[in-house]
Amino acid sequence: MDGANFASDDEQNDAYYDNVANNRRNYNRNRNRALARAVVAVAGHRLNTRRQSQPMHNSTLTGSMRVEELLNGHEEIIQGMISMKAEMFRSLSNLLASRGLLKTTRNMNVNEQLFIFLAICARGETNRHISYLFQHSVETTSRWFYKVLQVICSLKDEFIRPADYTSIQNLIMENLEKYRPWFDGYVGAIDGTHIPCAPRRENADAWINRKGYHSQNVLAACSFDMLFTYILAGYEGSCHDARMLEEAIAFHGFPLPPPGKFYLVDSGYANKDCFLSPYRRETYHIPEFRRRRNGLGNRREVFNYTHSSLRNCIERTFGVWKARFKILKGVNNYPIDKQKMIPVACAVVHNFIRMVQVGDPILEQYVADSKPVRGNVDVNADYVFNDGIDGTGPSTGSHQHDPSREAMNGMRDHIANEMWERYQVAPWYKQT
């Protein structure tokens, strides 16, 4: 009996385990079928969605067609898009094409290549936005922007040339009473300006300027008719203008004028060699300064006012340059090597427009020679130039025996004395 009971129990156990195994196989089979149906459903949904989605570049106008439409449209629209007139654009495009610097490809002609570059620089637009506008991929837009950037920079030596040293500049000739004969030998002005940038992380702190943001320092010289005659870009924002000028002379081919020719600079630079800076304001006689009523109070004020009204050509040039190319006012995400090239390319295009275009609405806002530029002393200056109360030389020992500095101080005092004598007889400035 006991053996029969054990056999019955074994049969029951076998049947139980067989049933469990069958249930597990059925569960796995049903689960796999459900997963397979879900995968098929998702794939079908994606396929249907892809078939029904709208293409990204679906405009009836190609990029080249859009460029021609804009060039043949209203003058204000093209001026707003690329900051130059249509005829100036065609002149520049023809110049680049005739020299073989830009060539038409299967998908983009020379006009469109140049237009994309100018639209990005003039409006400060991103590559993605311009890609949507001209029906190209972001990669294509970025590639052609860099290509045109290189081509424009290659024209630097042709369009950014030293000033004419053989003649007196027009602005001085047109203001005989104010500037002649003291500034007959002056060929332009020098200053620096900061362009926002996005540097590499490993040395980002070096690019922080005195105002607390990342920038590259750009040194430039210009003639009195607002043409760039030299430009050096790519220095860190923490670098001082005077140090940049020293390195430009030593390493970057700054065009020093011949003897008897000079540049105007602000008080952040040394008054030496061929660079004439104004008197520092703290050297004014305070009682004389307070007695001023309707004019300039002493010889230093007369000299500084005249010096500033002539030197502000560089400030006005920077103003036109940045107003025309809004990319210079904002941070972009290009590699730092490209960011260094952008100010140079914009200066080349600025000079091209200045040489060729007549009736430039942007330039007309800045050409007036009416007010001096004030408050340009750099509080982060590496050097402090104090010429003393009487203008006989610096008060610091490191510059006391610099013959060039003493000669420029003497020349400045001589000019200031003659200006003051003429001003007392026929003042050309009255305070309102």
mmCIF file of N, CA and C in Angstrom, residues 246-357:
data_model
loop_
_atom_site.group_PDB
_atom_site.id
_atom_site.type_symbol
_atom_site.label_atom_id
_atom_site.label_comp_id
_atom_site.label_asym_id
_atom_site.label_seq_id
_atom_site.Cartn_x
_atom_site.Cartn_y
_atom_site.Cartn_z
ATOM 1 N N GLU A 246 53.434 98.620 -28.866
ATOM 2 C CA GLU A 246 54.853 98.252 -28.838
ATOM 3 C C GLU A 246 55.088 96.958 -29.611
ATOM 4 N N GLU A 247 54.218 95.969 -29.419
ATOM 5 C CA GLU A 247 54.394 94.692 -30.108
ATOM 6 C C GLU A 247 54.048 94.815 -31.588
ATOM 7 N N ALA A 248 53.100 95.686 -31.914
ATOM 8 C CA ALA A 248 52.778 95.901 -33.333
ATOM 9 C C ALA A 248 53.986 96.471 -34.063
ATOM 10 N N ILE A 249 54.700 97.408 -33.416
ATOM 11 C CA ILE A 249 55.894 97.991 -34.033
ATOM 12 C C ILE A 249 57.013 96.956 -34.141
ATOM 13 N N ALA A 250 57.166 96.137 -33.091
ATOM 14 C CA ALA A 250 58.289 95.203 -33.040
ATOM 15 C C ALA A 250 58.064 93.958 -33.896
ATOM 16 N N PHE A 251 56.818 93.456 -33.932
ATOM 17 C CA PHE A 251 56.600 92.130 -34.517
ATOM 18 C C PHE A 251 55.551 92.073 -35.627
ATOM 19 N N HIS A 252 54.712 93.077 -35.788
ATOM 20 C CA HIS A 252 53.572 92.951 -36.691
ATOM 21 C C HIS A 252 53.528 94.025 -37.769
ATOM 22 N N GLY A 253 54.659 94.599 -38.098
ATOM 23 C CA GLY A 253 54.745 95.465 -39.260
ATOM 24 C C GLY A 253 53.974 96.762 -39.185
ATOM 25 N N PHE A 254 53.887 97.367 -38.002
ATOM 26 C CA PHE A 254 53.195 98.657 -37.923
ATOM 27 C C PHE A 254 53.945 99.685 -38.775
ATOM 28 N N PRO A 255 53.245 100.444 -39.624
ATOM 29 C CA PRO A 255 53.925 101.374 -40.543
ATOM 30 C C PRO A 255 54.328 102.679 -39.857
ATOM 31 N N LEU A 256 55.534 102.740 -39.336
ATOM 32 C CA LEU A 256 56.020 103.986 -38.748
ATOM 33 C C LEU A 256 56.195 105.031 -39.835
ATOM 34 N N PRO A 257 55.718 106.245 -39.615
ATOM 35 C CA PRO A 257 55.835 107.289 -40.658
ATOM 36 C C PRO A 257 57.262 107.805 -40.766
ATOM 37 N N PRO A 258 57.596 108.463 -41.860
ATOM 38 C CA PRO A 258 58.935 109.045 -42.001
ATOM 39 C C PRO A 258 59.121 110.222 -41.056
ATOM 40 N N PRO A 259 60.342 110.679 -40.869
ATOM 41 C CA PRO A 259 60.579 111.839 -39.990
ATOM 42 C C PRO A 259 59.725 113.036 -40.403
ATOM 43 N N GLY A 260 59.200 113.720 -39.383
ATOM 44 C CA GLY A 260 58.345 114.876 -39.637
ATOM 45 C C GLY A 260 56.873 114.543 -39.757
ATOM 46 N N LYS A 261 56.518 113.242 -39.687
ATOM 47 C CA LYS A 261 55.127 112.803 -39.733
ATOM 48 C C LYS A 261 54.780 112.131 -38.410
ATOM 49 N N PHE A 262 53.518 112.306 -37.959
ATOM 50 C CA PHE A 262 53.147 111.862 -36.621
ATOM 51 C C PHE A 262 51.730 111.289 -36.604
ATOM 52 N N TYR A 263 51.450 110.543 -35.522
ATOM 53 C CA TYR A 263 50.109 110.050 -35.222
ATOM 54 C C TYR A 263 49.597 110.719 -33.952
ATOM 55 N N LEU A 264 48.290 110.883 -33.858
ATOM 56 C CA LEU A 264 47.646 111.344 -32.633
ATOM 57 C C LEU A 264 47.198 110.136 -31.822
ATOM 58 N N VAL A 265 47.438 110.175 -30.515
ATOM 59 C CA VAL A 265 47.031 109.094 -29.617
ATOM 60 C C VAL A 265 46.388 109.701 -28.379
ATOM 61 N N ASP A 266 45.700 108.883 -27.590
ATOM 62 C CA ASP A 266 45.132 109.397 -26.348
ATOM 63 C C ASP A 266 46.163 109.289 -25.231
ATOM 64 N N SER A 267 45.774 109.696 -24.022
ATOM 65 C CA SER A 267 46.731 109.790 -22.921
ATOM 66 C C SER A 267 47.108 108.440 -22.341
ATOM 67 N N GLY A 268 46.584 107.345 -22.883
ATOM 68 C CA GLY A 268 47.015 106.024 -22.456
ATOM 69 C C GLY A 268 48.318 105.600 -23.110
ATOM 70 N N TYR A 269 48.796 106.371 -24.086
ATOM 71 C CA TYR A 269 50.040 106.065 -24.777
ATOM 72 C C TYR A 269 51.113 107.079 -24.383
ATOM 73 N N ALA A 270 52.357 106.697 -24.576
ATOM 74 C CA ALA A 270 53.469 107.596 -24.273
ATOM 75 C C ALA A 270 53.546 108.714 -25.305
ATOM 76 N N ASN A 271 53.849 109.914 -24.831
ATOM 77 C CA ASN A 271 54.063 111.059 -25.707
ATOM 78 C C ASN A 271 55.525 111.034 -26.153
ATOM 79 N N LYS A 272 55.822 110.189 -27.158
ATOM 80 C CA LYS A 272 57.204 110.000 -27.586
ATOM 81 C C LYS A 272 57.234 109.496 -29.019
ATOM 82 N N ASP A 273 58.441 109.451 -29.586
ATOM 83 C CA ASP A 273 58.665 108.988 -30.957
ATOM 84 C C ASP A 273 57.782 109.798 -31.919
ATOM 85 N N CYS A 274 56.874 109.109 -32.629
ATOM 86 C CA CYS A 274 56.007 109.808 -33.587
ATOM 87 C C CYS A 274 54.559 109.854 -33.099
ATOM 88 N N PHE A 275 54.351 109.759 -31.785
ATOM 89 C CA PHE A 275 53.006 109.686 -31.223
ATOM 90 C C PHE A 275 52.784 110.865 -30.280
ATOM 91 N N LEU A 276 51.796 111.696 -30.595
ATOM 92 C CA LEU A 276 51.502 112.890 -29.811
ATOM 93 C C LEU A 276 50.242 112.651 -28.986
ATOM 94 N N SER A 277 50.394 112.696 -27.668
ATOM 95 C CA SER A 277 49.247 112.509 -26.775
ATOM 96 C C SER A 277 48.878 113.841 -26.132
ATOM 97 N N PRO A 278 47.666 113.959 -25.578
ATOM 98 C CA PRO A 278 47.251 115.217 -24.934
ATOM 99 C C PRO A 278 47.850 115.351 -23.550
ATOM 100 N N TYR A 279 47.689 116.528 -22.967
ATOM 101 C CA TYR A 279 48.034 116.714 -21.561
ATOM 102 C C TYR A 279 47.045 115.923 -20.715
ATOM 103 N N ARG A 280 47.546 115.368 -19.640
ATOM 104 C CA ARG A 280 46.638 114.698 -18.708
ATOM 105 C C ARG A 280 45.849 115.743 -17.937
ATOM 106 N N ARG A 281 44.597 115.438 -17.671
ATOM 107 C CA ARG A 281 43.713 116.445 -17.111
ATOM 108 C C ARG A 281 44.129 116.881 -15.717
ATOM 109 N N GLU A 282 44.770 115.977 -14.950
ATOM 110 C CA GLU A 282 45.136 116.367 -13.585
ATOM 111 C C GLU A 282 46.262 117.396 -13.561
ATOM 112 N N THR A 283 46.878 117.682 -14.734
ATOM 113 C CA THR A 283 47.945 118.680 -14.766
ATOM 114 C C THR A 283 47.416 120.089 -15.015
ATOM 115 N N TYR A 284 46.087 120.252 -15.172
ATOM 116 C CA TYR A 284 45.549 121.599 -15.387
ATOM 117 C C TYR A 284 45.686 122.431 -14.113
ATOM 118 N N HIS A 285 45.859 123.761 -14.288
ATOM 119 C CA HIS A 285 45.826 124.669 -13.146
ATOM 120 C C HIS A 285 44.377 124.811 -12.683
ATOM 121 N N ILE A 286 44.068 124.360 -11.501
ATOM 122 C CA ILE A 286 42.685 124.336 -11.029
ATOM 123 C C ILE A 286 42.071 125.735 -10.961
ATOM 124 N N PRO A 287 42.757 126.760 -10.399
ATOM 125 C CA PRO A 287 42.127 128.097 -10.381
ATOM 126 C C PRO A 287 41.784 128.598 -11.780
ATOM 127 N N GLU A 288 42.692 128.409 -12.753
ATOM 128 C CA GLU A 288 42.406 128.838 -14.118
ATOM 129 C C GLU A 288 41.219 128.082 -14.686
ATOM 130 N N PHE A 289 41.148 126.789 -14.386
ATOM 131 C CA PHE A 289 40.066 125.953 -14.902
ATOM 132 C C PHE A 289 38.722 126.442 -14.366
ATOM 133 N N ARG A 290 38.701 126.874 -13.112
ATOM 134 C CA ARG A 290 37.447 127.324 -12.516
ATOM 135 C C ARG A 290 37.023 128.689 -13.051
ATOM 136 N N ARG A 291 37.992 129.508 -13.521
ATOM 137 C CA ARG A 291 37.637 130.844 -14.009
ATOM 138 C C ARG A 291 37.019 130.810 -15.394
ATOM 139 N N ARG A 292 37.069 129.645 -16.045
ATOM 140 C CA ARG A 292 36.534 129.578 -17.403
ATOM 141 C C ARG A 292 35.029 129.859 -17.398
ATOM 142 N N ARG A 293 34.557 130.634 -18.353
ATOM 143 C CA ARG A 293 33.136 130.938 -18.438
ATOM 144 C C ARG A 293 32.587 130.490 -19.795
ATOM 145 N N ASN A 294 32.907 131.173 -20.839
ATOM 146 C CA ASN A 294 32.327 130.885 -22.149
ATOM 147 C C ASN A 294 33.361 130.393 -23.157
ATOM 148 N N GLY A 295 34.409 129.770 -22.707
ATOM 149 C CA GLY A 295 35.425 129.277 -23.616
ATOM 150 C C GLY A 295 36.382 128.360 -22.910
ATOM 151 N N LEU A 296 37.558 128.179 -23.510
ATOM 152 C CA LEU A 296 38.589 127.327 -22.950
ATOM 153 C C LEU A 296 39.505 128.178 -22.080
ATOM 154 N N GLY A 297 39.925 127.602 -20.933
ATOM 155 C CA GLY A 297 40.523 128.426 -19.897
ATOM 156 C C GLY A 297 42.011 128.617 -19.966
ATOM 157 N N ASN A 298 42.770 127.747 -20.618
ATOM 158 C CA ASN A 298 44.220 127.896 -20.665
ATOM 159 C C ASN A 298 44.768 127.166 -21.877
ATOM 160 N N ARG A 299 46.082 127.247 -22.065
ATOM 161 C CA ARG A 299 46.701 126.681 -23.256
ATOM 162 C C ARG A 299 46.544 125.165 -23.318
ATOM 163 N N ARG A 300 46.541 124.504 -22.175
ATOM 164 C CA ARG A 300 46.398 123.048 -22.166
ATOM 165 C C ARG A 300 44.999 122.632 -22.608
ATOM 166 N N GLU A 301 44.007 123.395 -22.158
ATOM 167 C CA GLU A 301 42.641 123.084 -22.581
ATOM 168 C C GLU A 301 42.454 123.317 -24.074
ATOM 169 N N VAL A 302 43.034 124.392 -24.587
ATOM 170 C CA VAL A 302 42.937 124.665 -26.027
ATOM 171 C C VAL A 302 43.597 123.540 -26.811
ATOM 172 N N PHE A 303 44.793 123.137 -26.383
ATOM 173 C CA PHE A 303 45.493 122.065 -27.082
ATOM 174 C C PHE A 303 44.701 120.765 -27.005
ATOM 175 N N ASN A 304 44.232 120.393 -25.815
ATOM 176 C CA ASN A 304 43.523 119.121 -25.666
ATOM 177 C C ASN A 304 42.218 119.094 -26.456
ATOM 178 N N TYR A 305 41.517 120.234 -26.476
ATOM 179 C CA TYR A 305 40.270 120.278 -27.235
ATOM 180 C C TYR A 305 40.548 120.078 -28.728
ATOM 181 N N THR A 306 41.544 120.782 -29.243
ATOM 182 C CA THR A 306 41.871 120.674 -30.667
ATOM 183 C C THR A 306 42.392 119.282 -30.991
ATOM 184 N N HIS A 307 43.265 118.786 -30.149
ATOM 185 C CA HIS A 307 43.816 117.429 -30.325
ATOM 186 C C HIS A 307 42.689 116.400 -30.343
ATOM 187 N N SER A 308 41.740 116.527 -29.418
ATOM 188 C CA SER A 308 40.655 115.545 -29.319
ATOM 189 C C SER A 308 39.703 115.628 -30.502
ATOM 190 N N SER A 309 39.402 116.850 -30.954
ATOM 191 C CA SER A 309 38.475 117.001 -32.077
ATOM 192 C C SER A 309 39.054 116.423 -33.356
ATOM 193 N N LEU A 310 40.383 116.383 -33.461
ATOM 194 C CA LEU A 310 41.029 115.780 -34.629
ATOM 195 C C LEU A 310 41.236 114.278 -34.434
ATOM 196 N N ARG A 311 41.610 113.891 -33.202
ATOM 197 C CA ARG A 311 41.866 112.479 -32.925
ATOM 198 C C ARG A 311 40.593 111.646 -32.928
ATOM 199 N N ASN A 312 39.434 112.265 -32.725
ATOM 200 C CA ASN A 312 38.216 111.453 -32.635
ATOM 201 C C ASN A 312 37.821 110.826 -33.963
ATOM 202 N N CYS A 313 38.613 111.049 -35.028
ATOM 203 C CA CYS A 313 38.354 110.315 -36.270
ATOM 204 C C CYS A 313 38.444 108.810 -36.037
ATOM 205 N N ILE A 314 39.311 108.370 -35.128
ATOM 206 C CA ILE A 314 39.423 106.934 -34.858
ATOM 207 C C ILE A 314 38.193 106.439 -34.109
ATOM 208 N N GLU A 315 37.630 107.261 -33.209
ATOM 209 C CA GLU A 315 36.418 106.876 -32.499
ATOM 210 C C GLU A 315 35.232 106.795 -33.466
ATOM 211 N N ARG A 316 35.158 107.765 -34.383
ATOM 212 C CA ARG A 316 34.068 107.747 -35.363
ATOM 213 C C ARG A 316 34.221 106.577 -36.327
ATOM 214 N N THR A 317 35.464 106.238 -36.671
ATOM 215 C CA THR A 317 35.696 105.085 -37.540
ATOM 216 C C THR A 317 35.256 103.800 -36.859
ATOM 217 N N PHE A 318 35.603 103.650 -35.583
ATOM 218 C CA PHE A 318 35.128 102.488 -34.829
ATOM 219 C C PHE A 318 33.602 102.465 -34.771
ATOM 220 N N GLY A 319 32.995 103.655 -34.628
ATOM 221 C CA GLY A 319 31.536 103.721 -34.557
ATOM 222 C C GLY A 319 30.881 103.241 -35.839
ATOM 223 N N VAL A 320 31.379 103.717 -36.996
ATOM 224 C CA VAL A 320 30.845 103.265 -38.285
ATOM 225 C C VAL A 320 31.062 101.770 -38.459
ATOM 226 N N TRP A 321 32.245 101.320 -38.145
ATOM 227 C CA TRP A 321 32.651 99.910 -38.300
ATOM 228 C C TRP A 321 31.726 98.985 -37.516
ATOM 229 N N LYS A 322 31.456 99.330 -36.255
ATOM 230 C CA LYS A 322 30.604 98.476 -35.415
ATOM 231 C C LYS A 322 29.130 98.630 -35.753
ATOM 232 N N ALA A 323 28.726 99.807 -36.216
ATOM 233 C CA ALA A 323 27.329 99.977 -36.626
ATOM 234 C C ALA A 323 27.048 99.194 -37.899
ATOM 235 N N ARG A 324 28.021 99.090 -38.778
ATOM 236 C CA ARG A 324 27.833 98.386 -40.035
ATOM 237 C C ARG A 324 27.865 96.869 -39.832
ATOM 238 N N PHE A 325 28.722 96.399 -38.925
ATOM 239 C CA PHE A 325 28.910 94.961 -38.727
ATOM 240 C C PHE A 325 28.559 94.609 -37.286
ATOM 241 N N LYS A 326 27.323 94.188 -37.084
ATOM 242 C CA LYS A 326 26.837 93.914 -35.735
ATOM 243 C C LYS A 326 27.478 92.671 -35.129
ATOM 244 N N ILE A 327 28.137 91.863 -35.938
ATOM 245 C CA ILE A 327 28.846 90.707 -35.404
ATOM 246 C C ILE A 327 29.953 91.150 -34.459
ATOM 247 N N LEU A 328 30.425 92.394 -34.593
ATOM 248 C CA LEU A 328 31.486 92.913 -33.735
ATOM 249 C C LEU A 328 30.973 93.309 -32.358
ATOM 250 N N LYS A 329 29.664 93.345 -32.173
ATOM 251 C CA LYS A 329 29.090 93.775 -30.894
ATOM 252 C C LYS A 329 28.657 92.619 -30.004
ATOM 253 N N GLY A 330 28.592 91.421 -30.547
ATOM 254 C CA GLY A 330 28.090 90.291 -29.773
ATOM 255 C C GLY A 330 29.077 89.135 -29.760
ATOM 256 N N VAL A 331 28.809 88.185 -28.878
ATOM 257 C CA VAL A 331 29.643 86.983 -28.770
ATOM 258 C C VAL A 331 29.142 85.947 -29.766
ATOM 259 N N ASN A 332 30.045 85.356 -30.524
ATOM 260 C CA ASN A 332 29.683 84.269 -31.429
ATOM 261 C C ASN A 332 30.416 83.004 -31.010
ATOM 262 N N ASN A 333 29.989 81.881 -31.554
ATOM 263 C CA ASN A 333 30.538 80.589 -31.148
ATOM 264 C C ASN A 333 31.541 80.018 -32.139
ATOM 265 N N TYR A 334 32.124 80.864 -32.979
ATOM 266 C CA TYR A 334 33.151 80.381 -33.891
ATOM 267 C C TYR A 334 34.418 80.040 -33.109
ATOM 268 N N PRO A 335 35.266 79.176 -33.658
ATOM 269 C CA PRO A 335 36.579 78.944 -33.027
ATOM 270 C C PRO A 335 37.341 80.257 -32.901
ATOM 271 N N ILE A 336 38.206 80.335 -31.909
ATOM 272 C CA ILE A 336 38.870 81.606 -31.622
ATOM 273 C C ILE A 336 39.708 82.084 -32.794
ATOM 274 N N ASP A 337 40.256 81.169 -33.597
ATOM 275 C CA ASP A 337 41.032 81.588 -34.772
ATOM 276 C C ASP A 337 40.161 82.322 -35.778
ATOM 277 N N LYS A 338 38.908 81.872 -35.944
ATOM 278 C CA LYS A 338 37.981 82.590 -36.824
ATOM 279 C C LYS A 338 37.603 83.934 -36.219
ATOM 280 N N GLN A 339 37.397 83.963 -34.906
ATOM 281 C CA GLN A 339 37.014 85.215 -34.257
ATOM 282 C C GLN A 339 38.093 86.282 -34.437
ATOM 283 N N LYS A 340 39.356 85.885 -34.483
ATOM 284 C CA LYS A 340 40.438 86.848 -34.685
ATOM 285 C C LYS A 340 40.431 87.415 -36.097
ATOM 286 N N MET A 341 39.945 86.641 -37.060
ATOM 287 C CA MET A 341 39.939 87.082 -38.458
ATOM 288 C C MET A 341 38.772 88.015 -38.770
ATOM 289 N N ILE A 342 37.680 87.902 -38.026
ATOM 290 C CA ILE A 342 36.462 88.656 -38.357
ATOM 291 C C ILE A 342 36.679 90.170 -38.303
ATOM 292 N N PRO A 343 37.322 90.756 -37.261
ATOM 293 C CA PRO A 343 37.539 92.212 -37.284
ATOM 294 C C PRO A 343 38.361 92.678 -38.476
ATOM 295 N N VAL A 344 39.349 91.889 -38.881
ATOM 296 C CA VAL A 344 40.185 92.269 -40.023
ATOM 297 C C VAL A 344 39.351 92.280 -41.310
ATOM 298 N N ALA A 345 38.554 91.222 -41.508
ATOM 299 C CA ALA A 345 37.713 91.161 -42.707
ATOM 300 C C ALA A 345 36.714 92.315 -42.739
ATOM 301 N N CYS A 346 36.125 92.643 -41.599
ATOM 302 C CA CYS A 346 35.174 93.756 -41.551
ATOM 303 C C CYS A 346 35.865 95.085 -41.848
ATOM 304 N N ALA A 347 37.112 95.238 -41.420
ATOM 305 C CA ALA A 347 37.853 96.466 -41.728
ATOM 306 C C ALA A 347 38.140 96.565 -43.226
ATOM 307 N N VAL A 348 38.439 95.441 -43.875
ATOM 308 C CA VAL A 348 38.676 95.451 -45.318
ATOM 309 C C VAL A 348 37.412 95.890 -46.057
ATOM 310 N N VAL A 349 36.266 95.312 -45.687
ATOM 311 C CA VAL A 349 35.009 95.683 -46.348
ATOM 312 C C VAL A 349 34.659 97.140 -46.049
ATOM 313 N N HIS A 350 34.916 97.595 -44.821
ATOM 314 C CA HIS A 350 34.675 99.002 -44.478
ATOM 315 C C HIS A 350 35.464 99.917 -45.412
ATOM 316 N N ASN A 351 36.746 99.634 -45.607
ATOM 317 C CA ASN A 351 37.562 100.471 -46.491
ATOM 318 C C ASN A 351 37.090 100.407 -47.933
ATOM 319 N N PHE A 352 36.675 99.220 -48.376
ATOM 320 C CA PHE A 352 36.158 99.103 -49.739
ATOM 321 C C PHE A 352 34.935 99.996 -49.929
ATOM 322 N N ILE A 353 34.012 99.954 -48.983
ATOM 323 C CA ILE A 353 32.811 100.786 -49.078
ATOM 324 C C ILE A 353 33.183 102.269 -49.002
ATOM 325 N N ARG A 354 34.115 102.599 -48.112
ATOM 326 C CA ARG A 354 34.518 104.000 -47.947
ATOM 327 C C ARG A 354 35.164 104.540 -49.219
ATOM 328 N N MET A 355 35.903 103.694 -49.925
ATOM 329 C CA MET A 355 36.584 104.133 -51.137
ATOM 330 C C MET A 355 35.644 104.276 -52.325
ATOM 331 N N VAL A 356 34.595 103.431 -52.369
ATOM 332 C CA VAL A 356 33.787 103.312 -53.583
ATOM 333 C C VAL A 356 32.407 103.929 -53.443
ATOM 334 N N GLN A 357 31.748 103.671 -52.312
ATOM 335 C CA GLN A 357 30.332 104.039 -52.197
ATOM 336 C C GLN A 357 30.162 105.518 -51.890
#
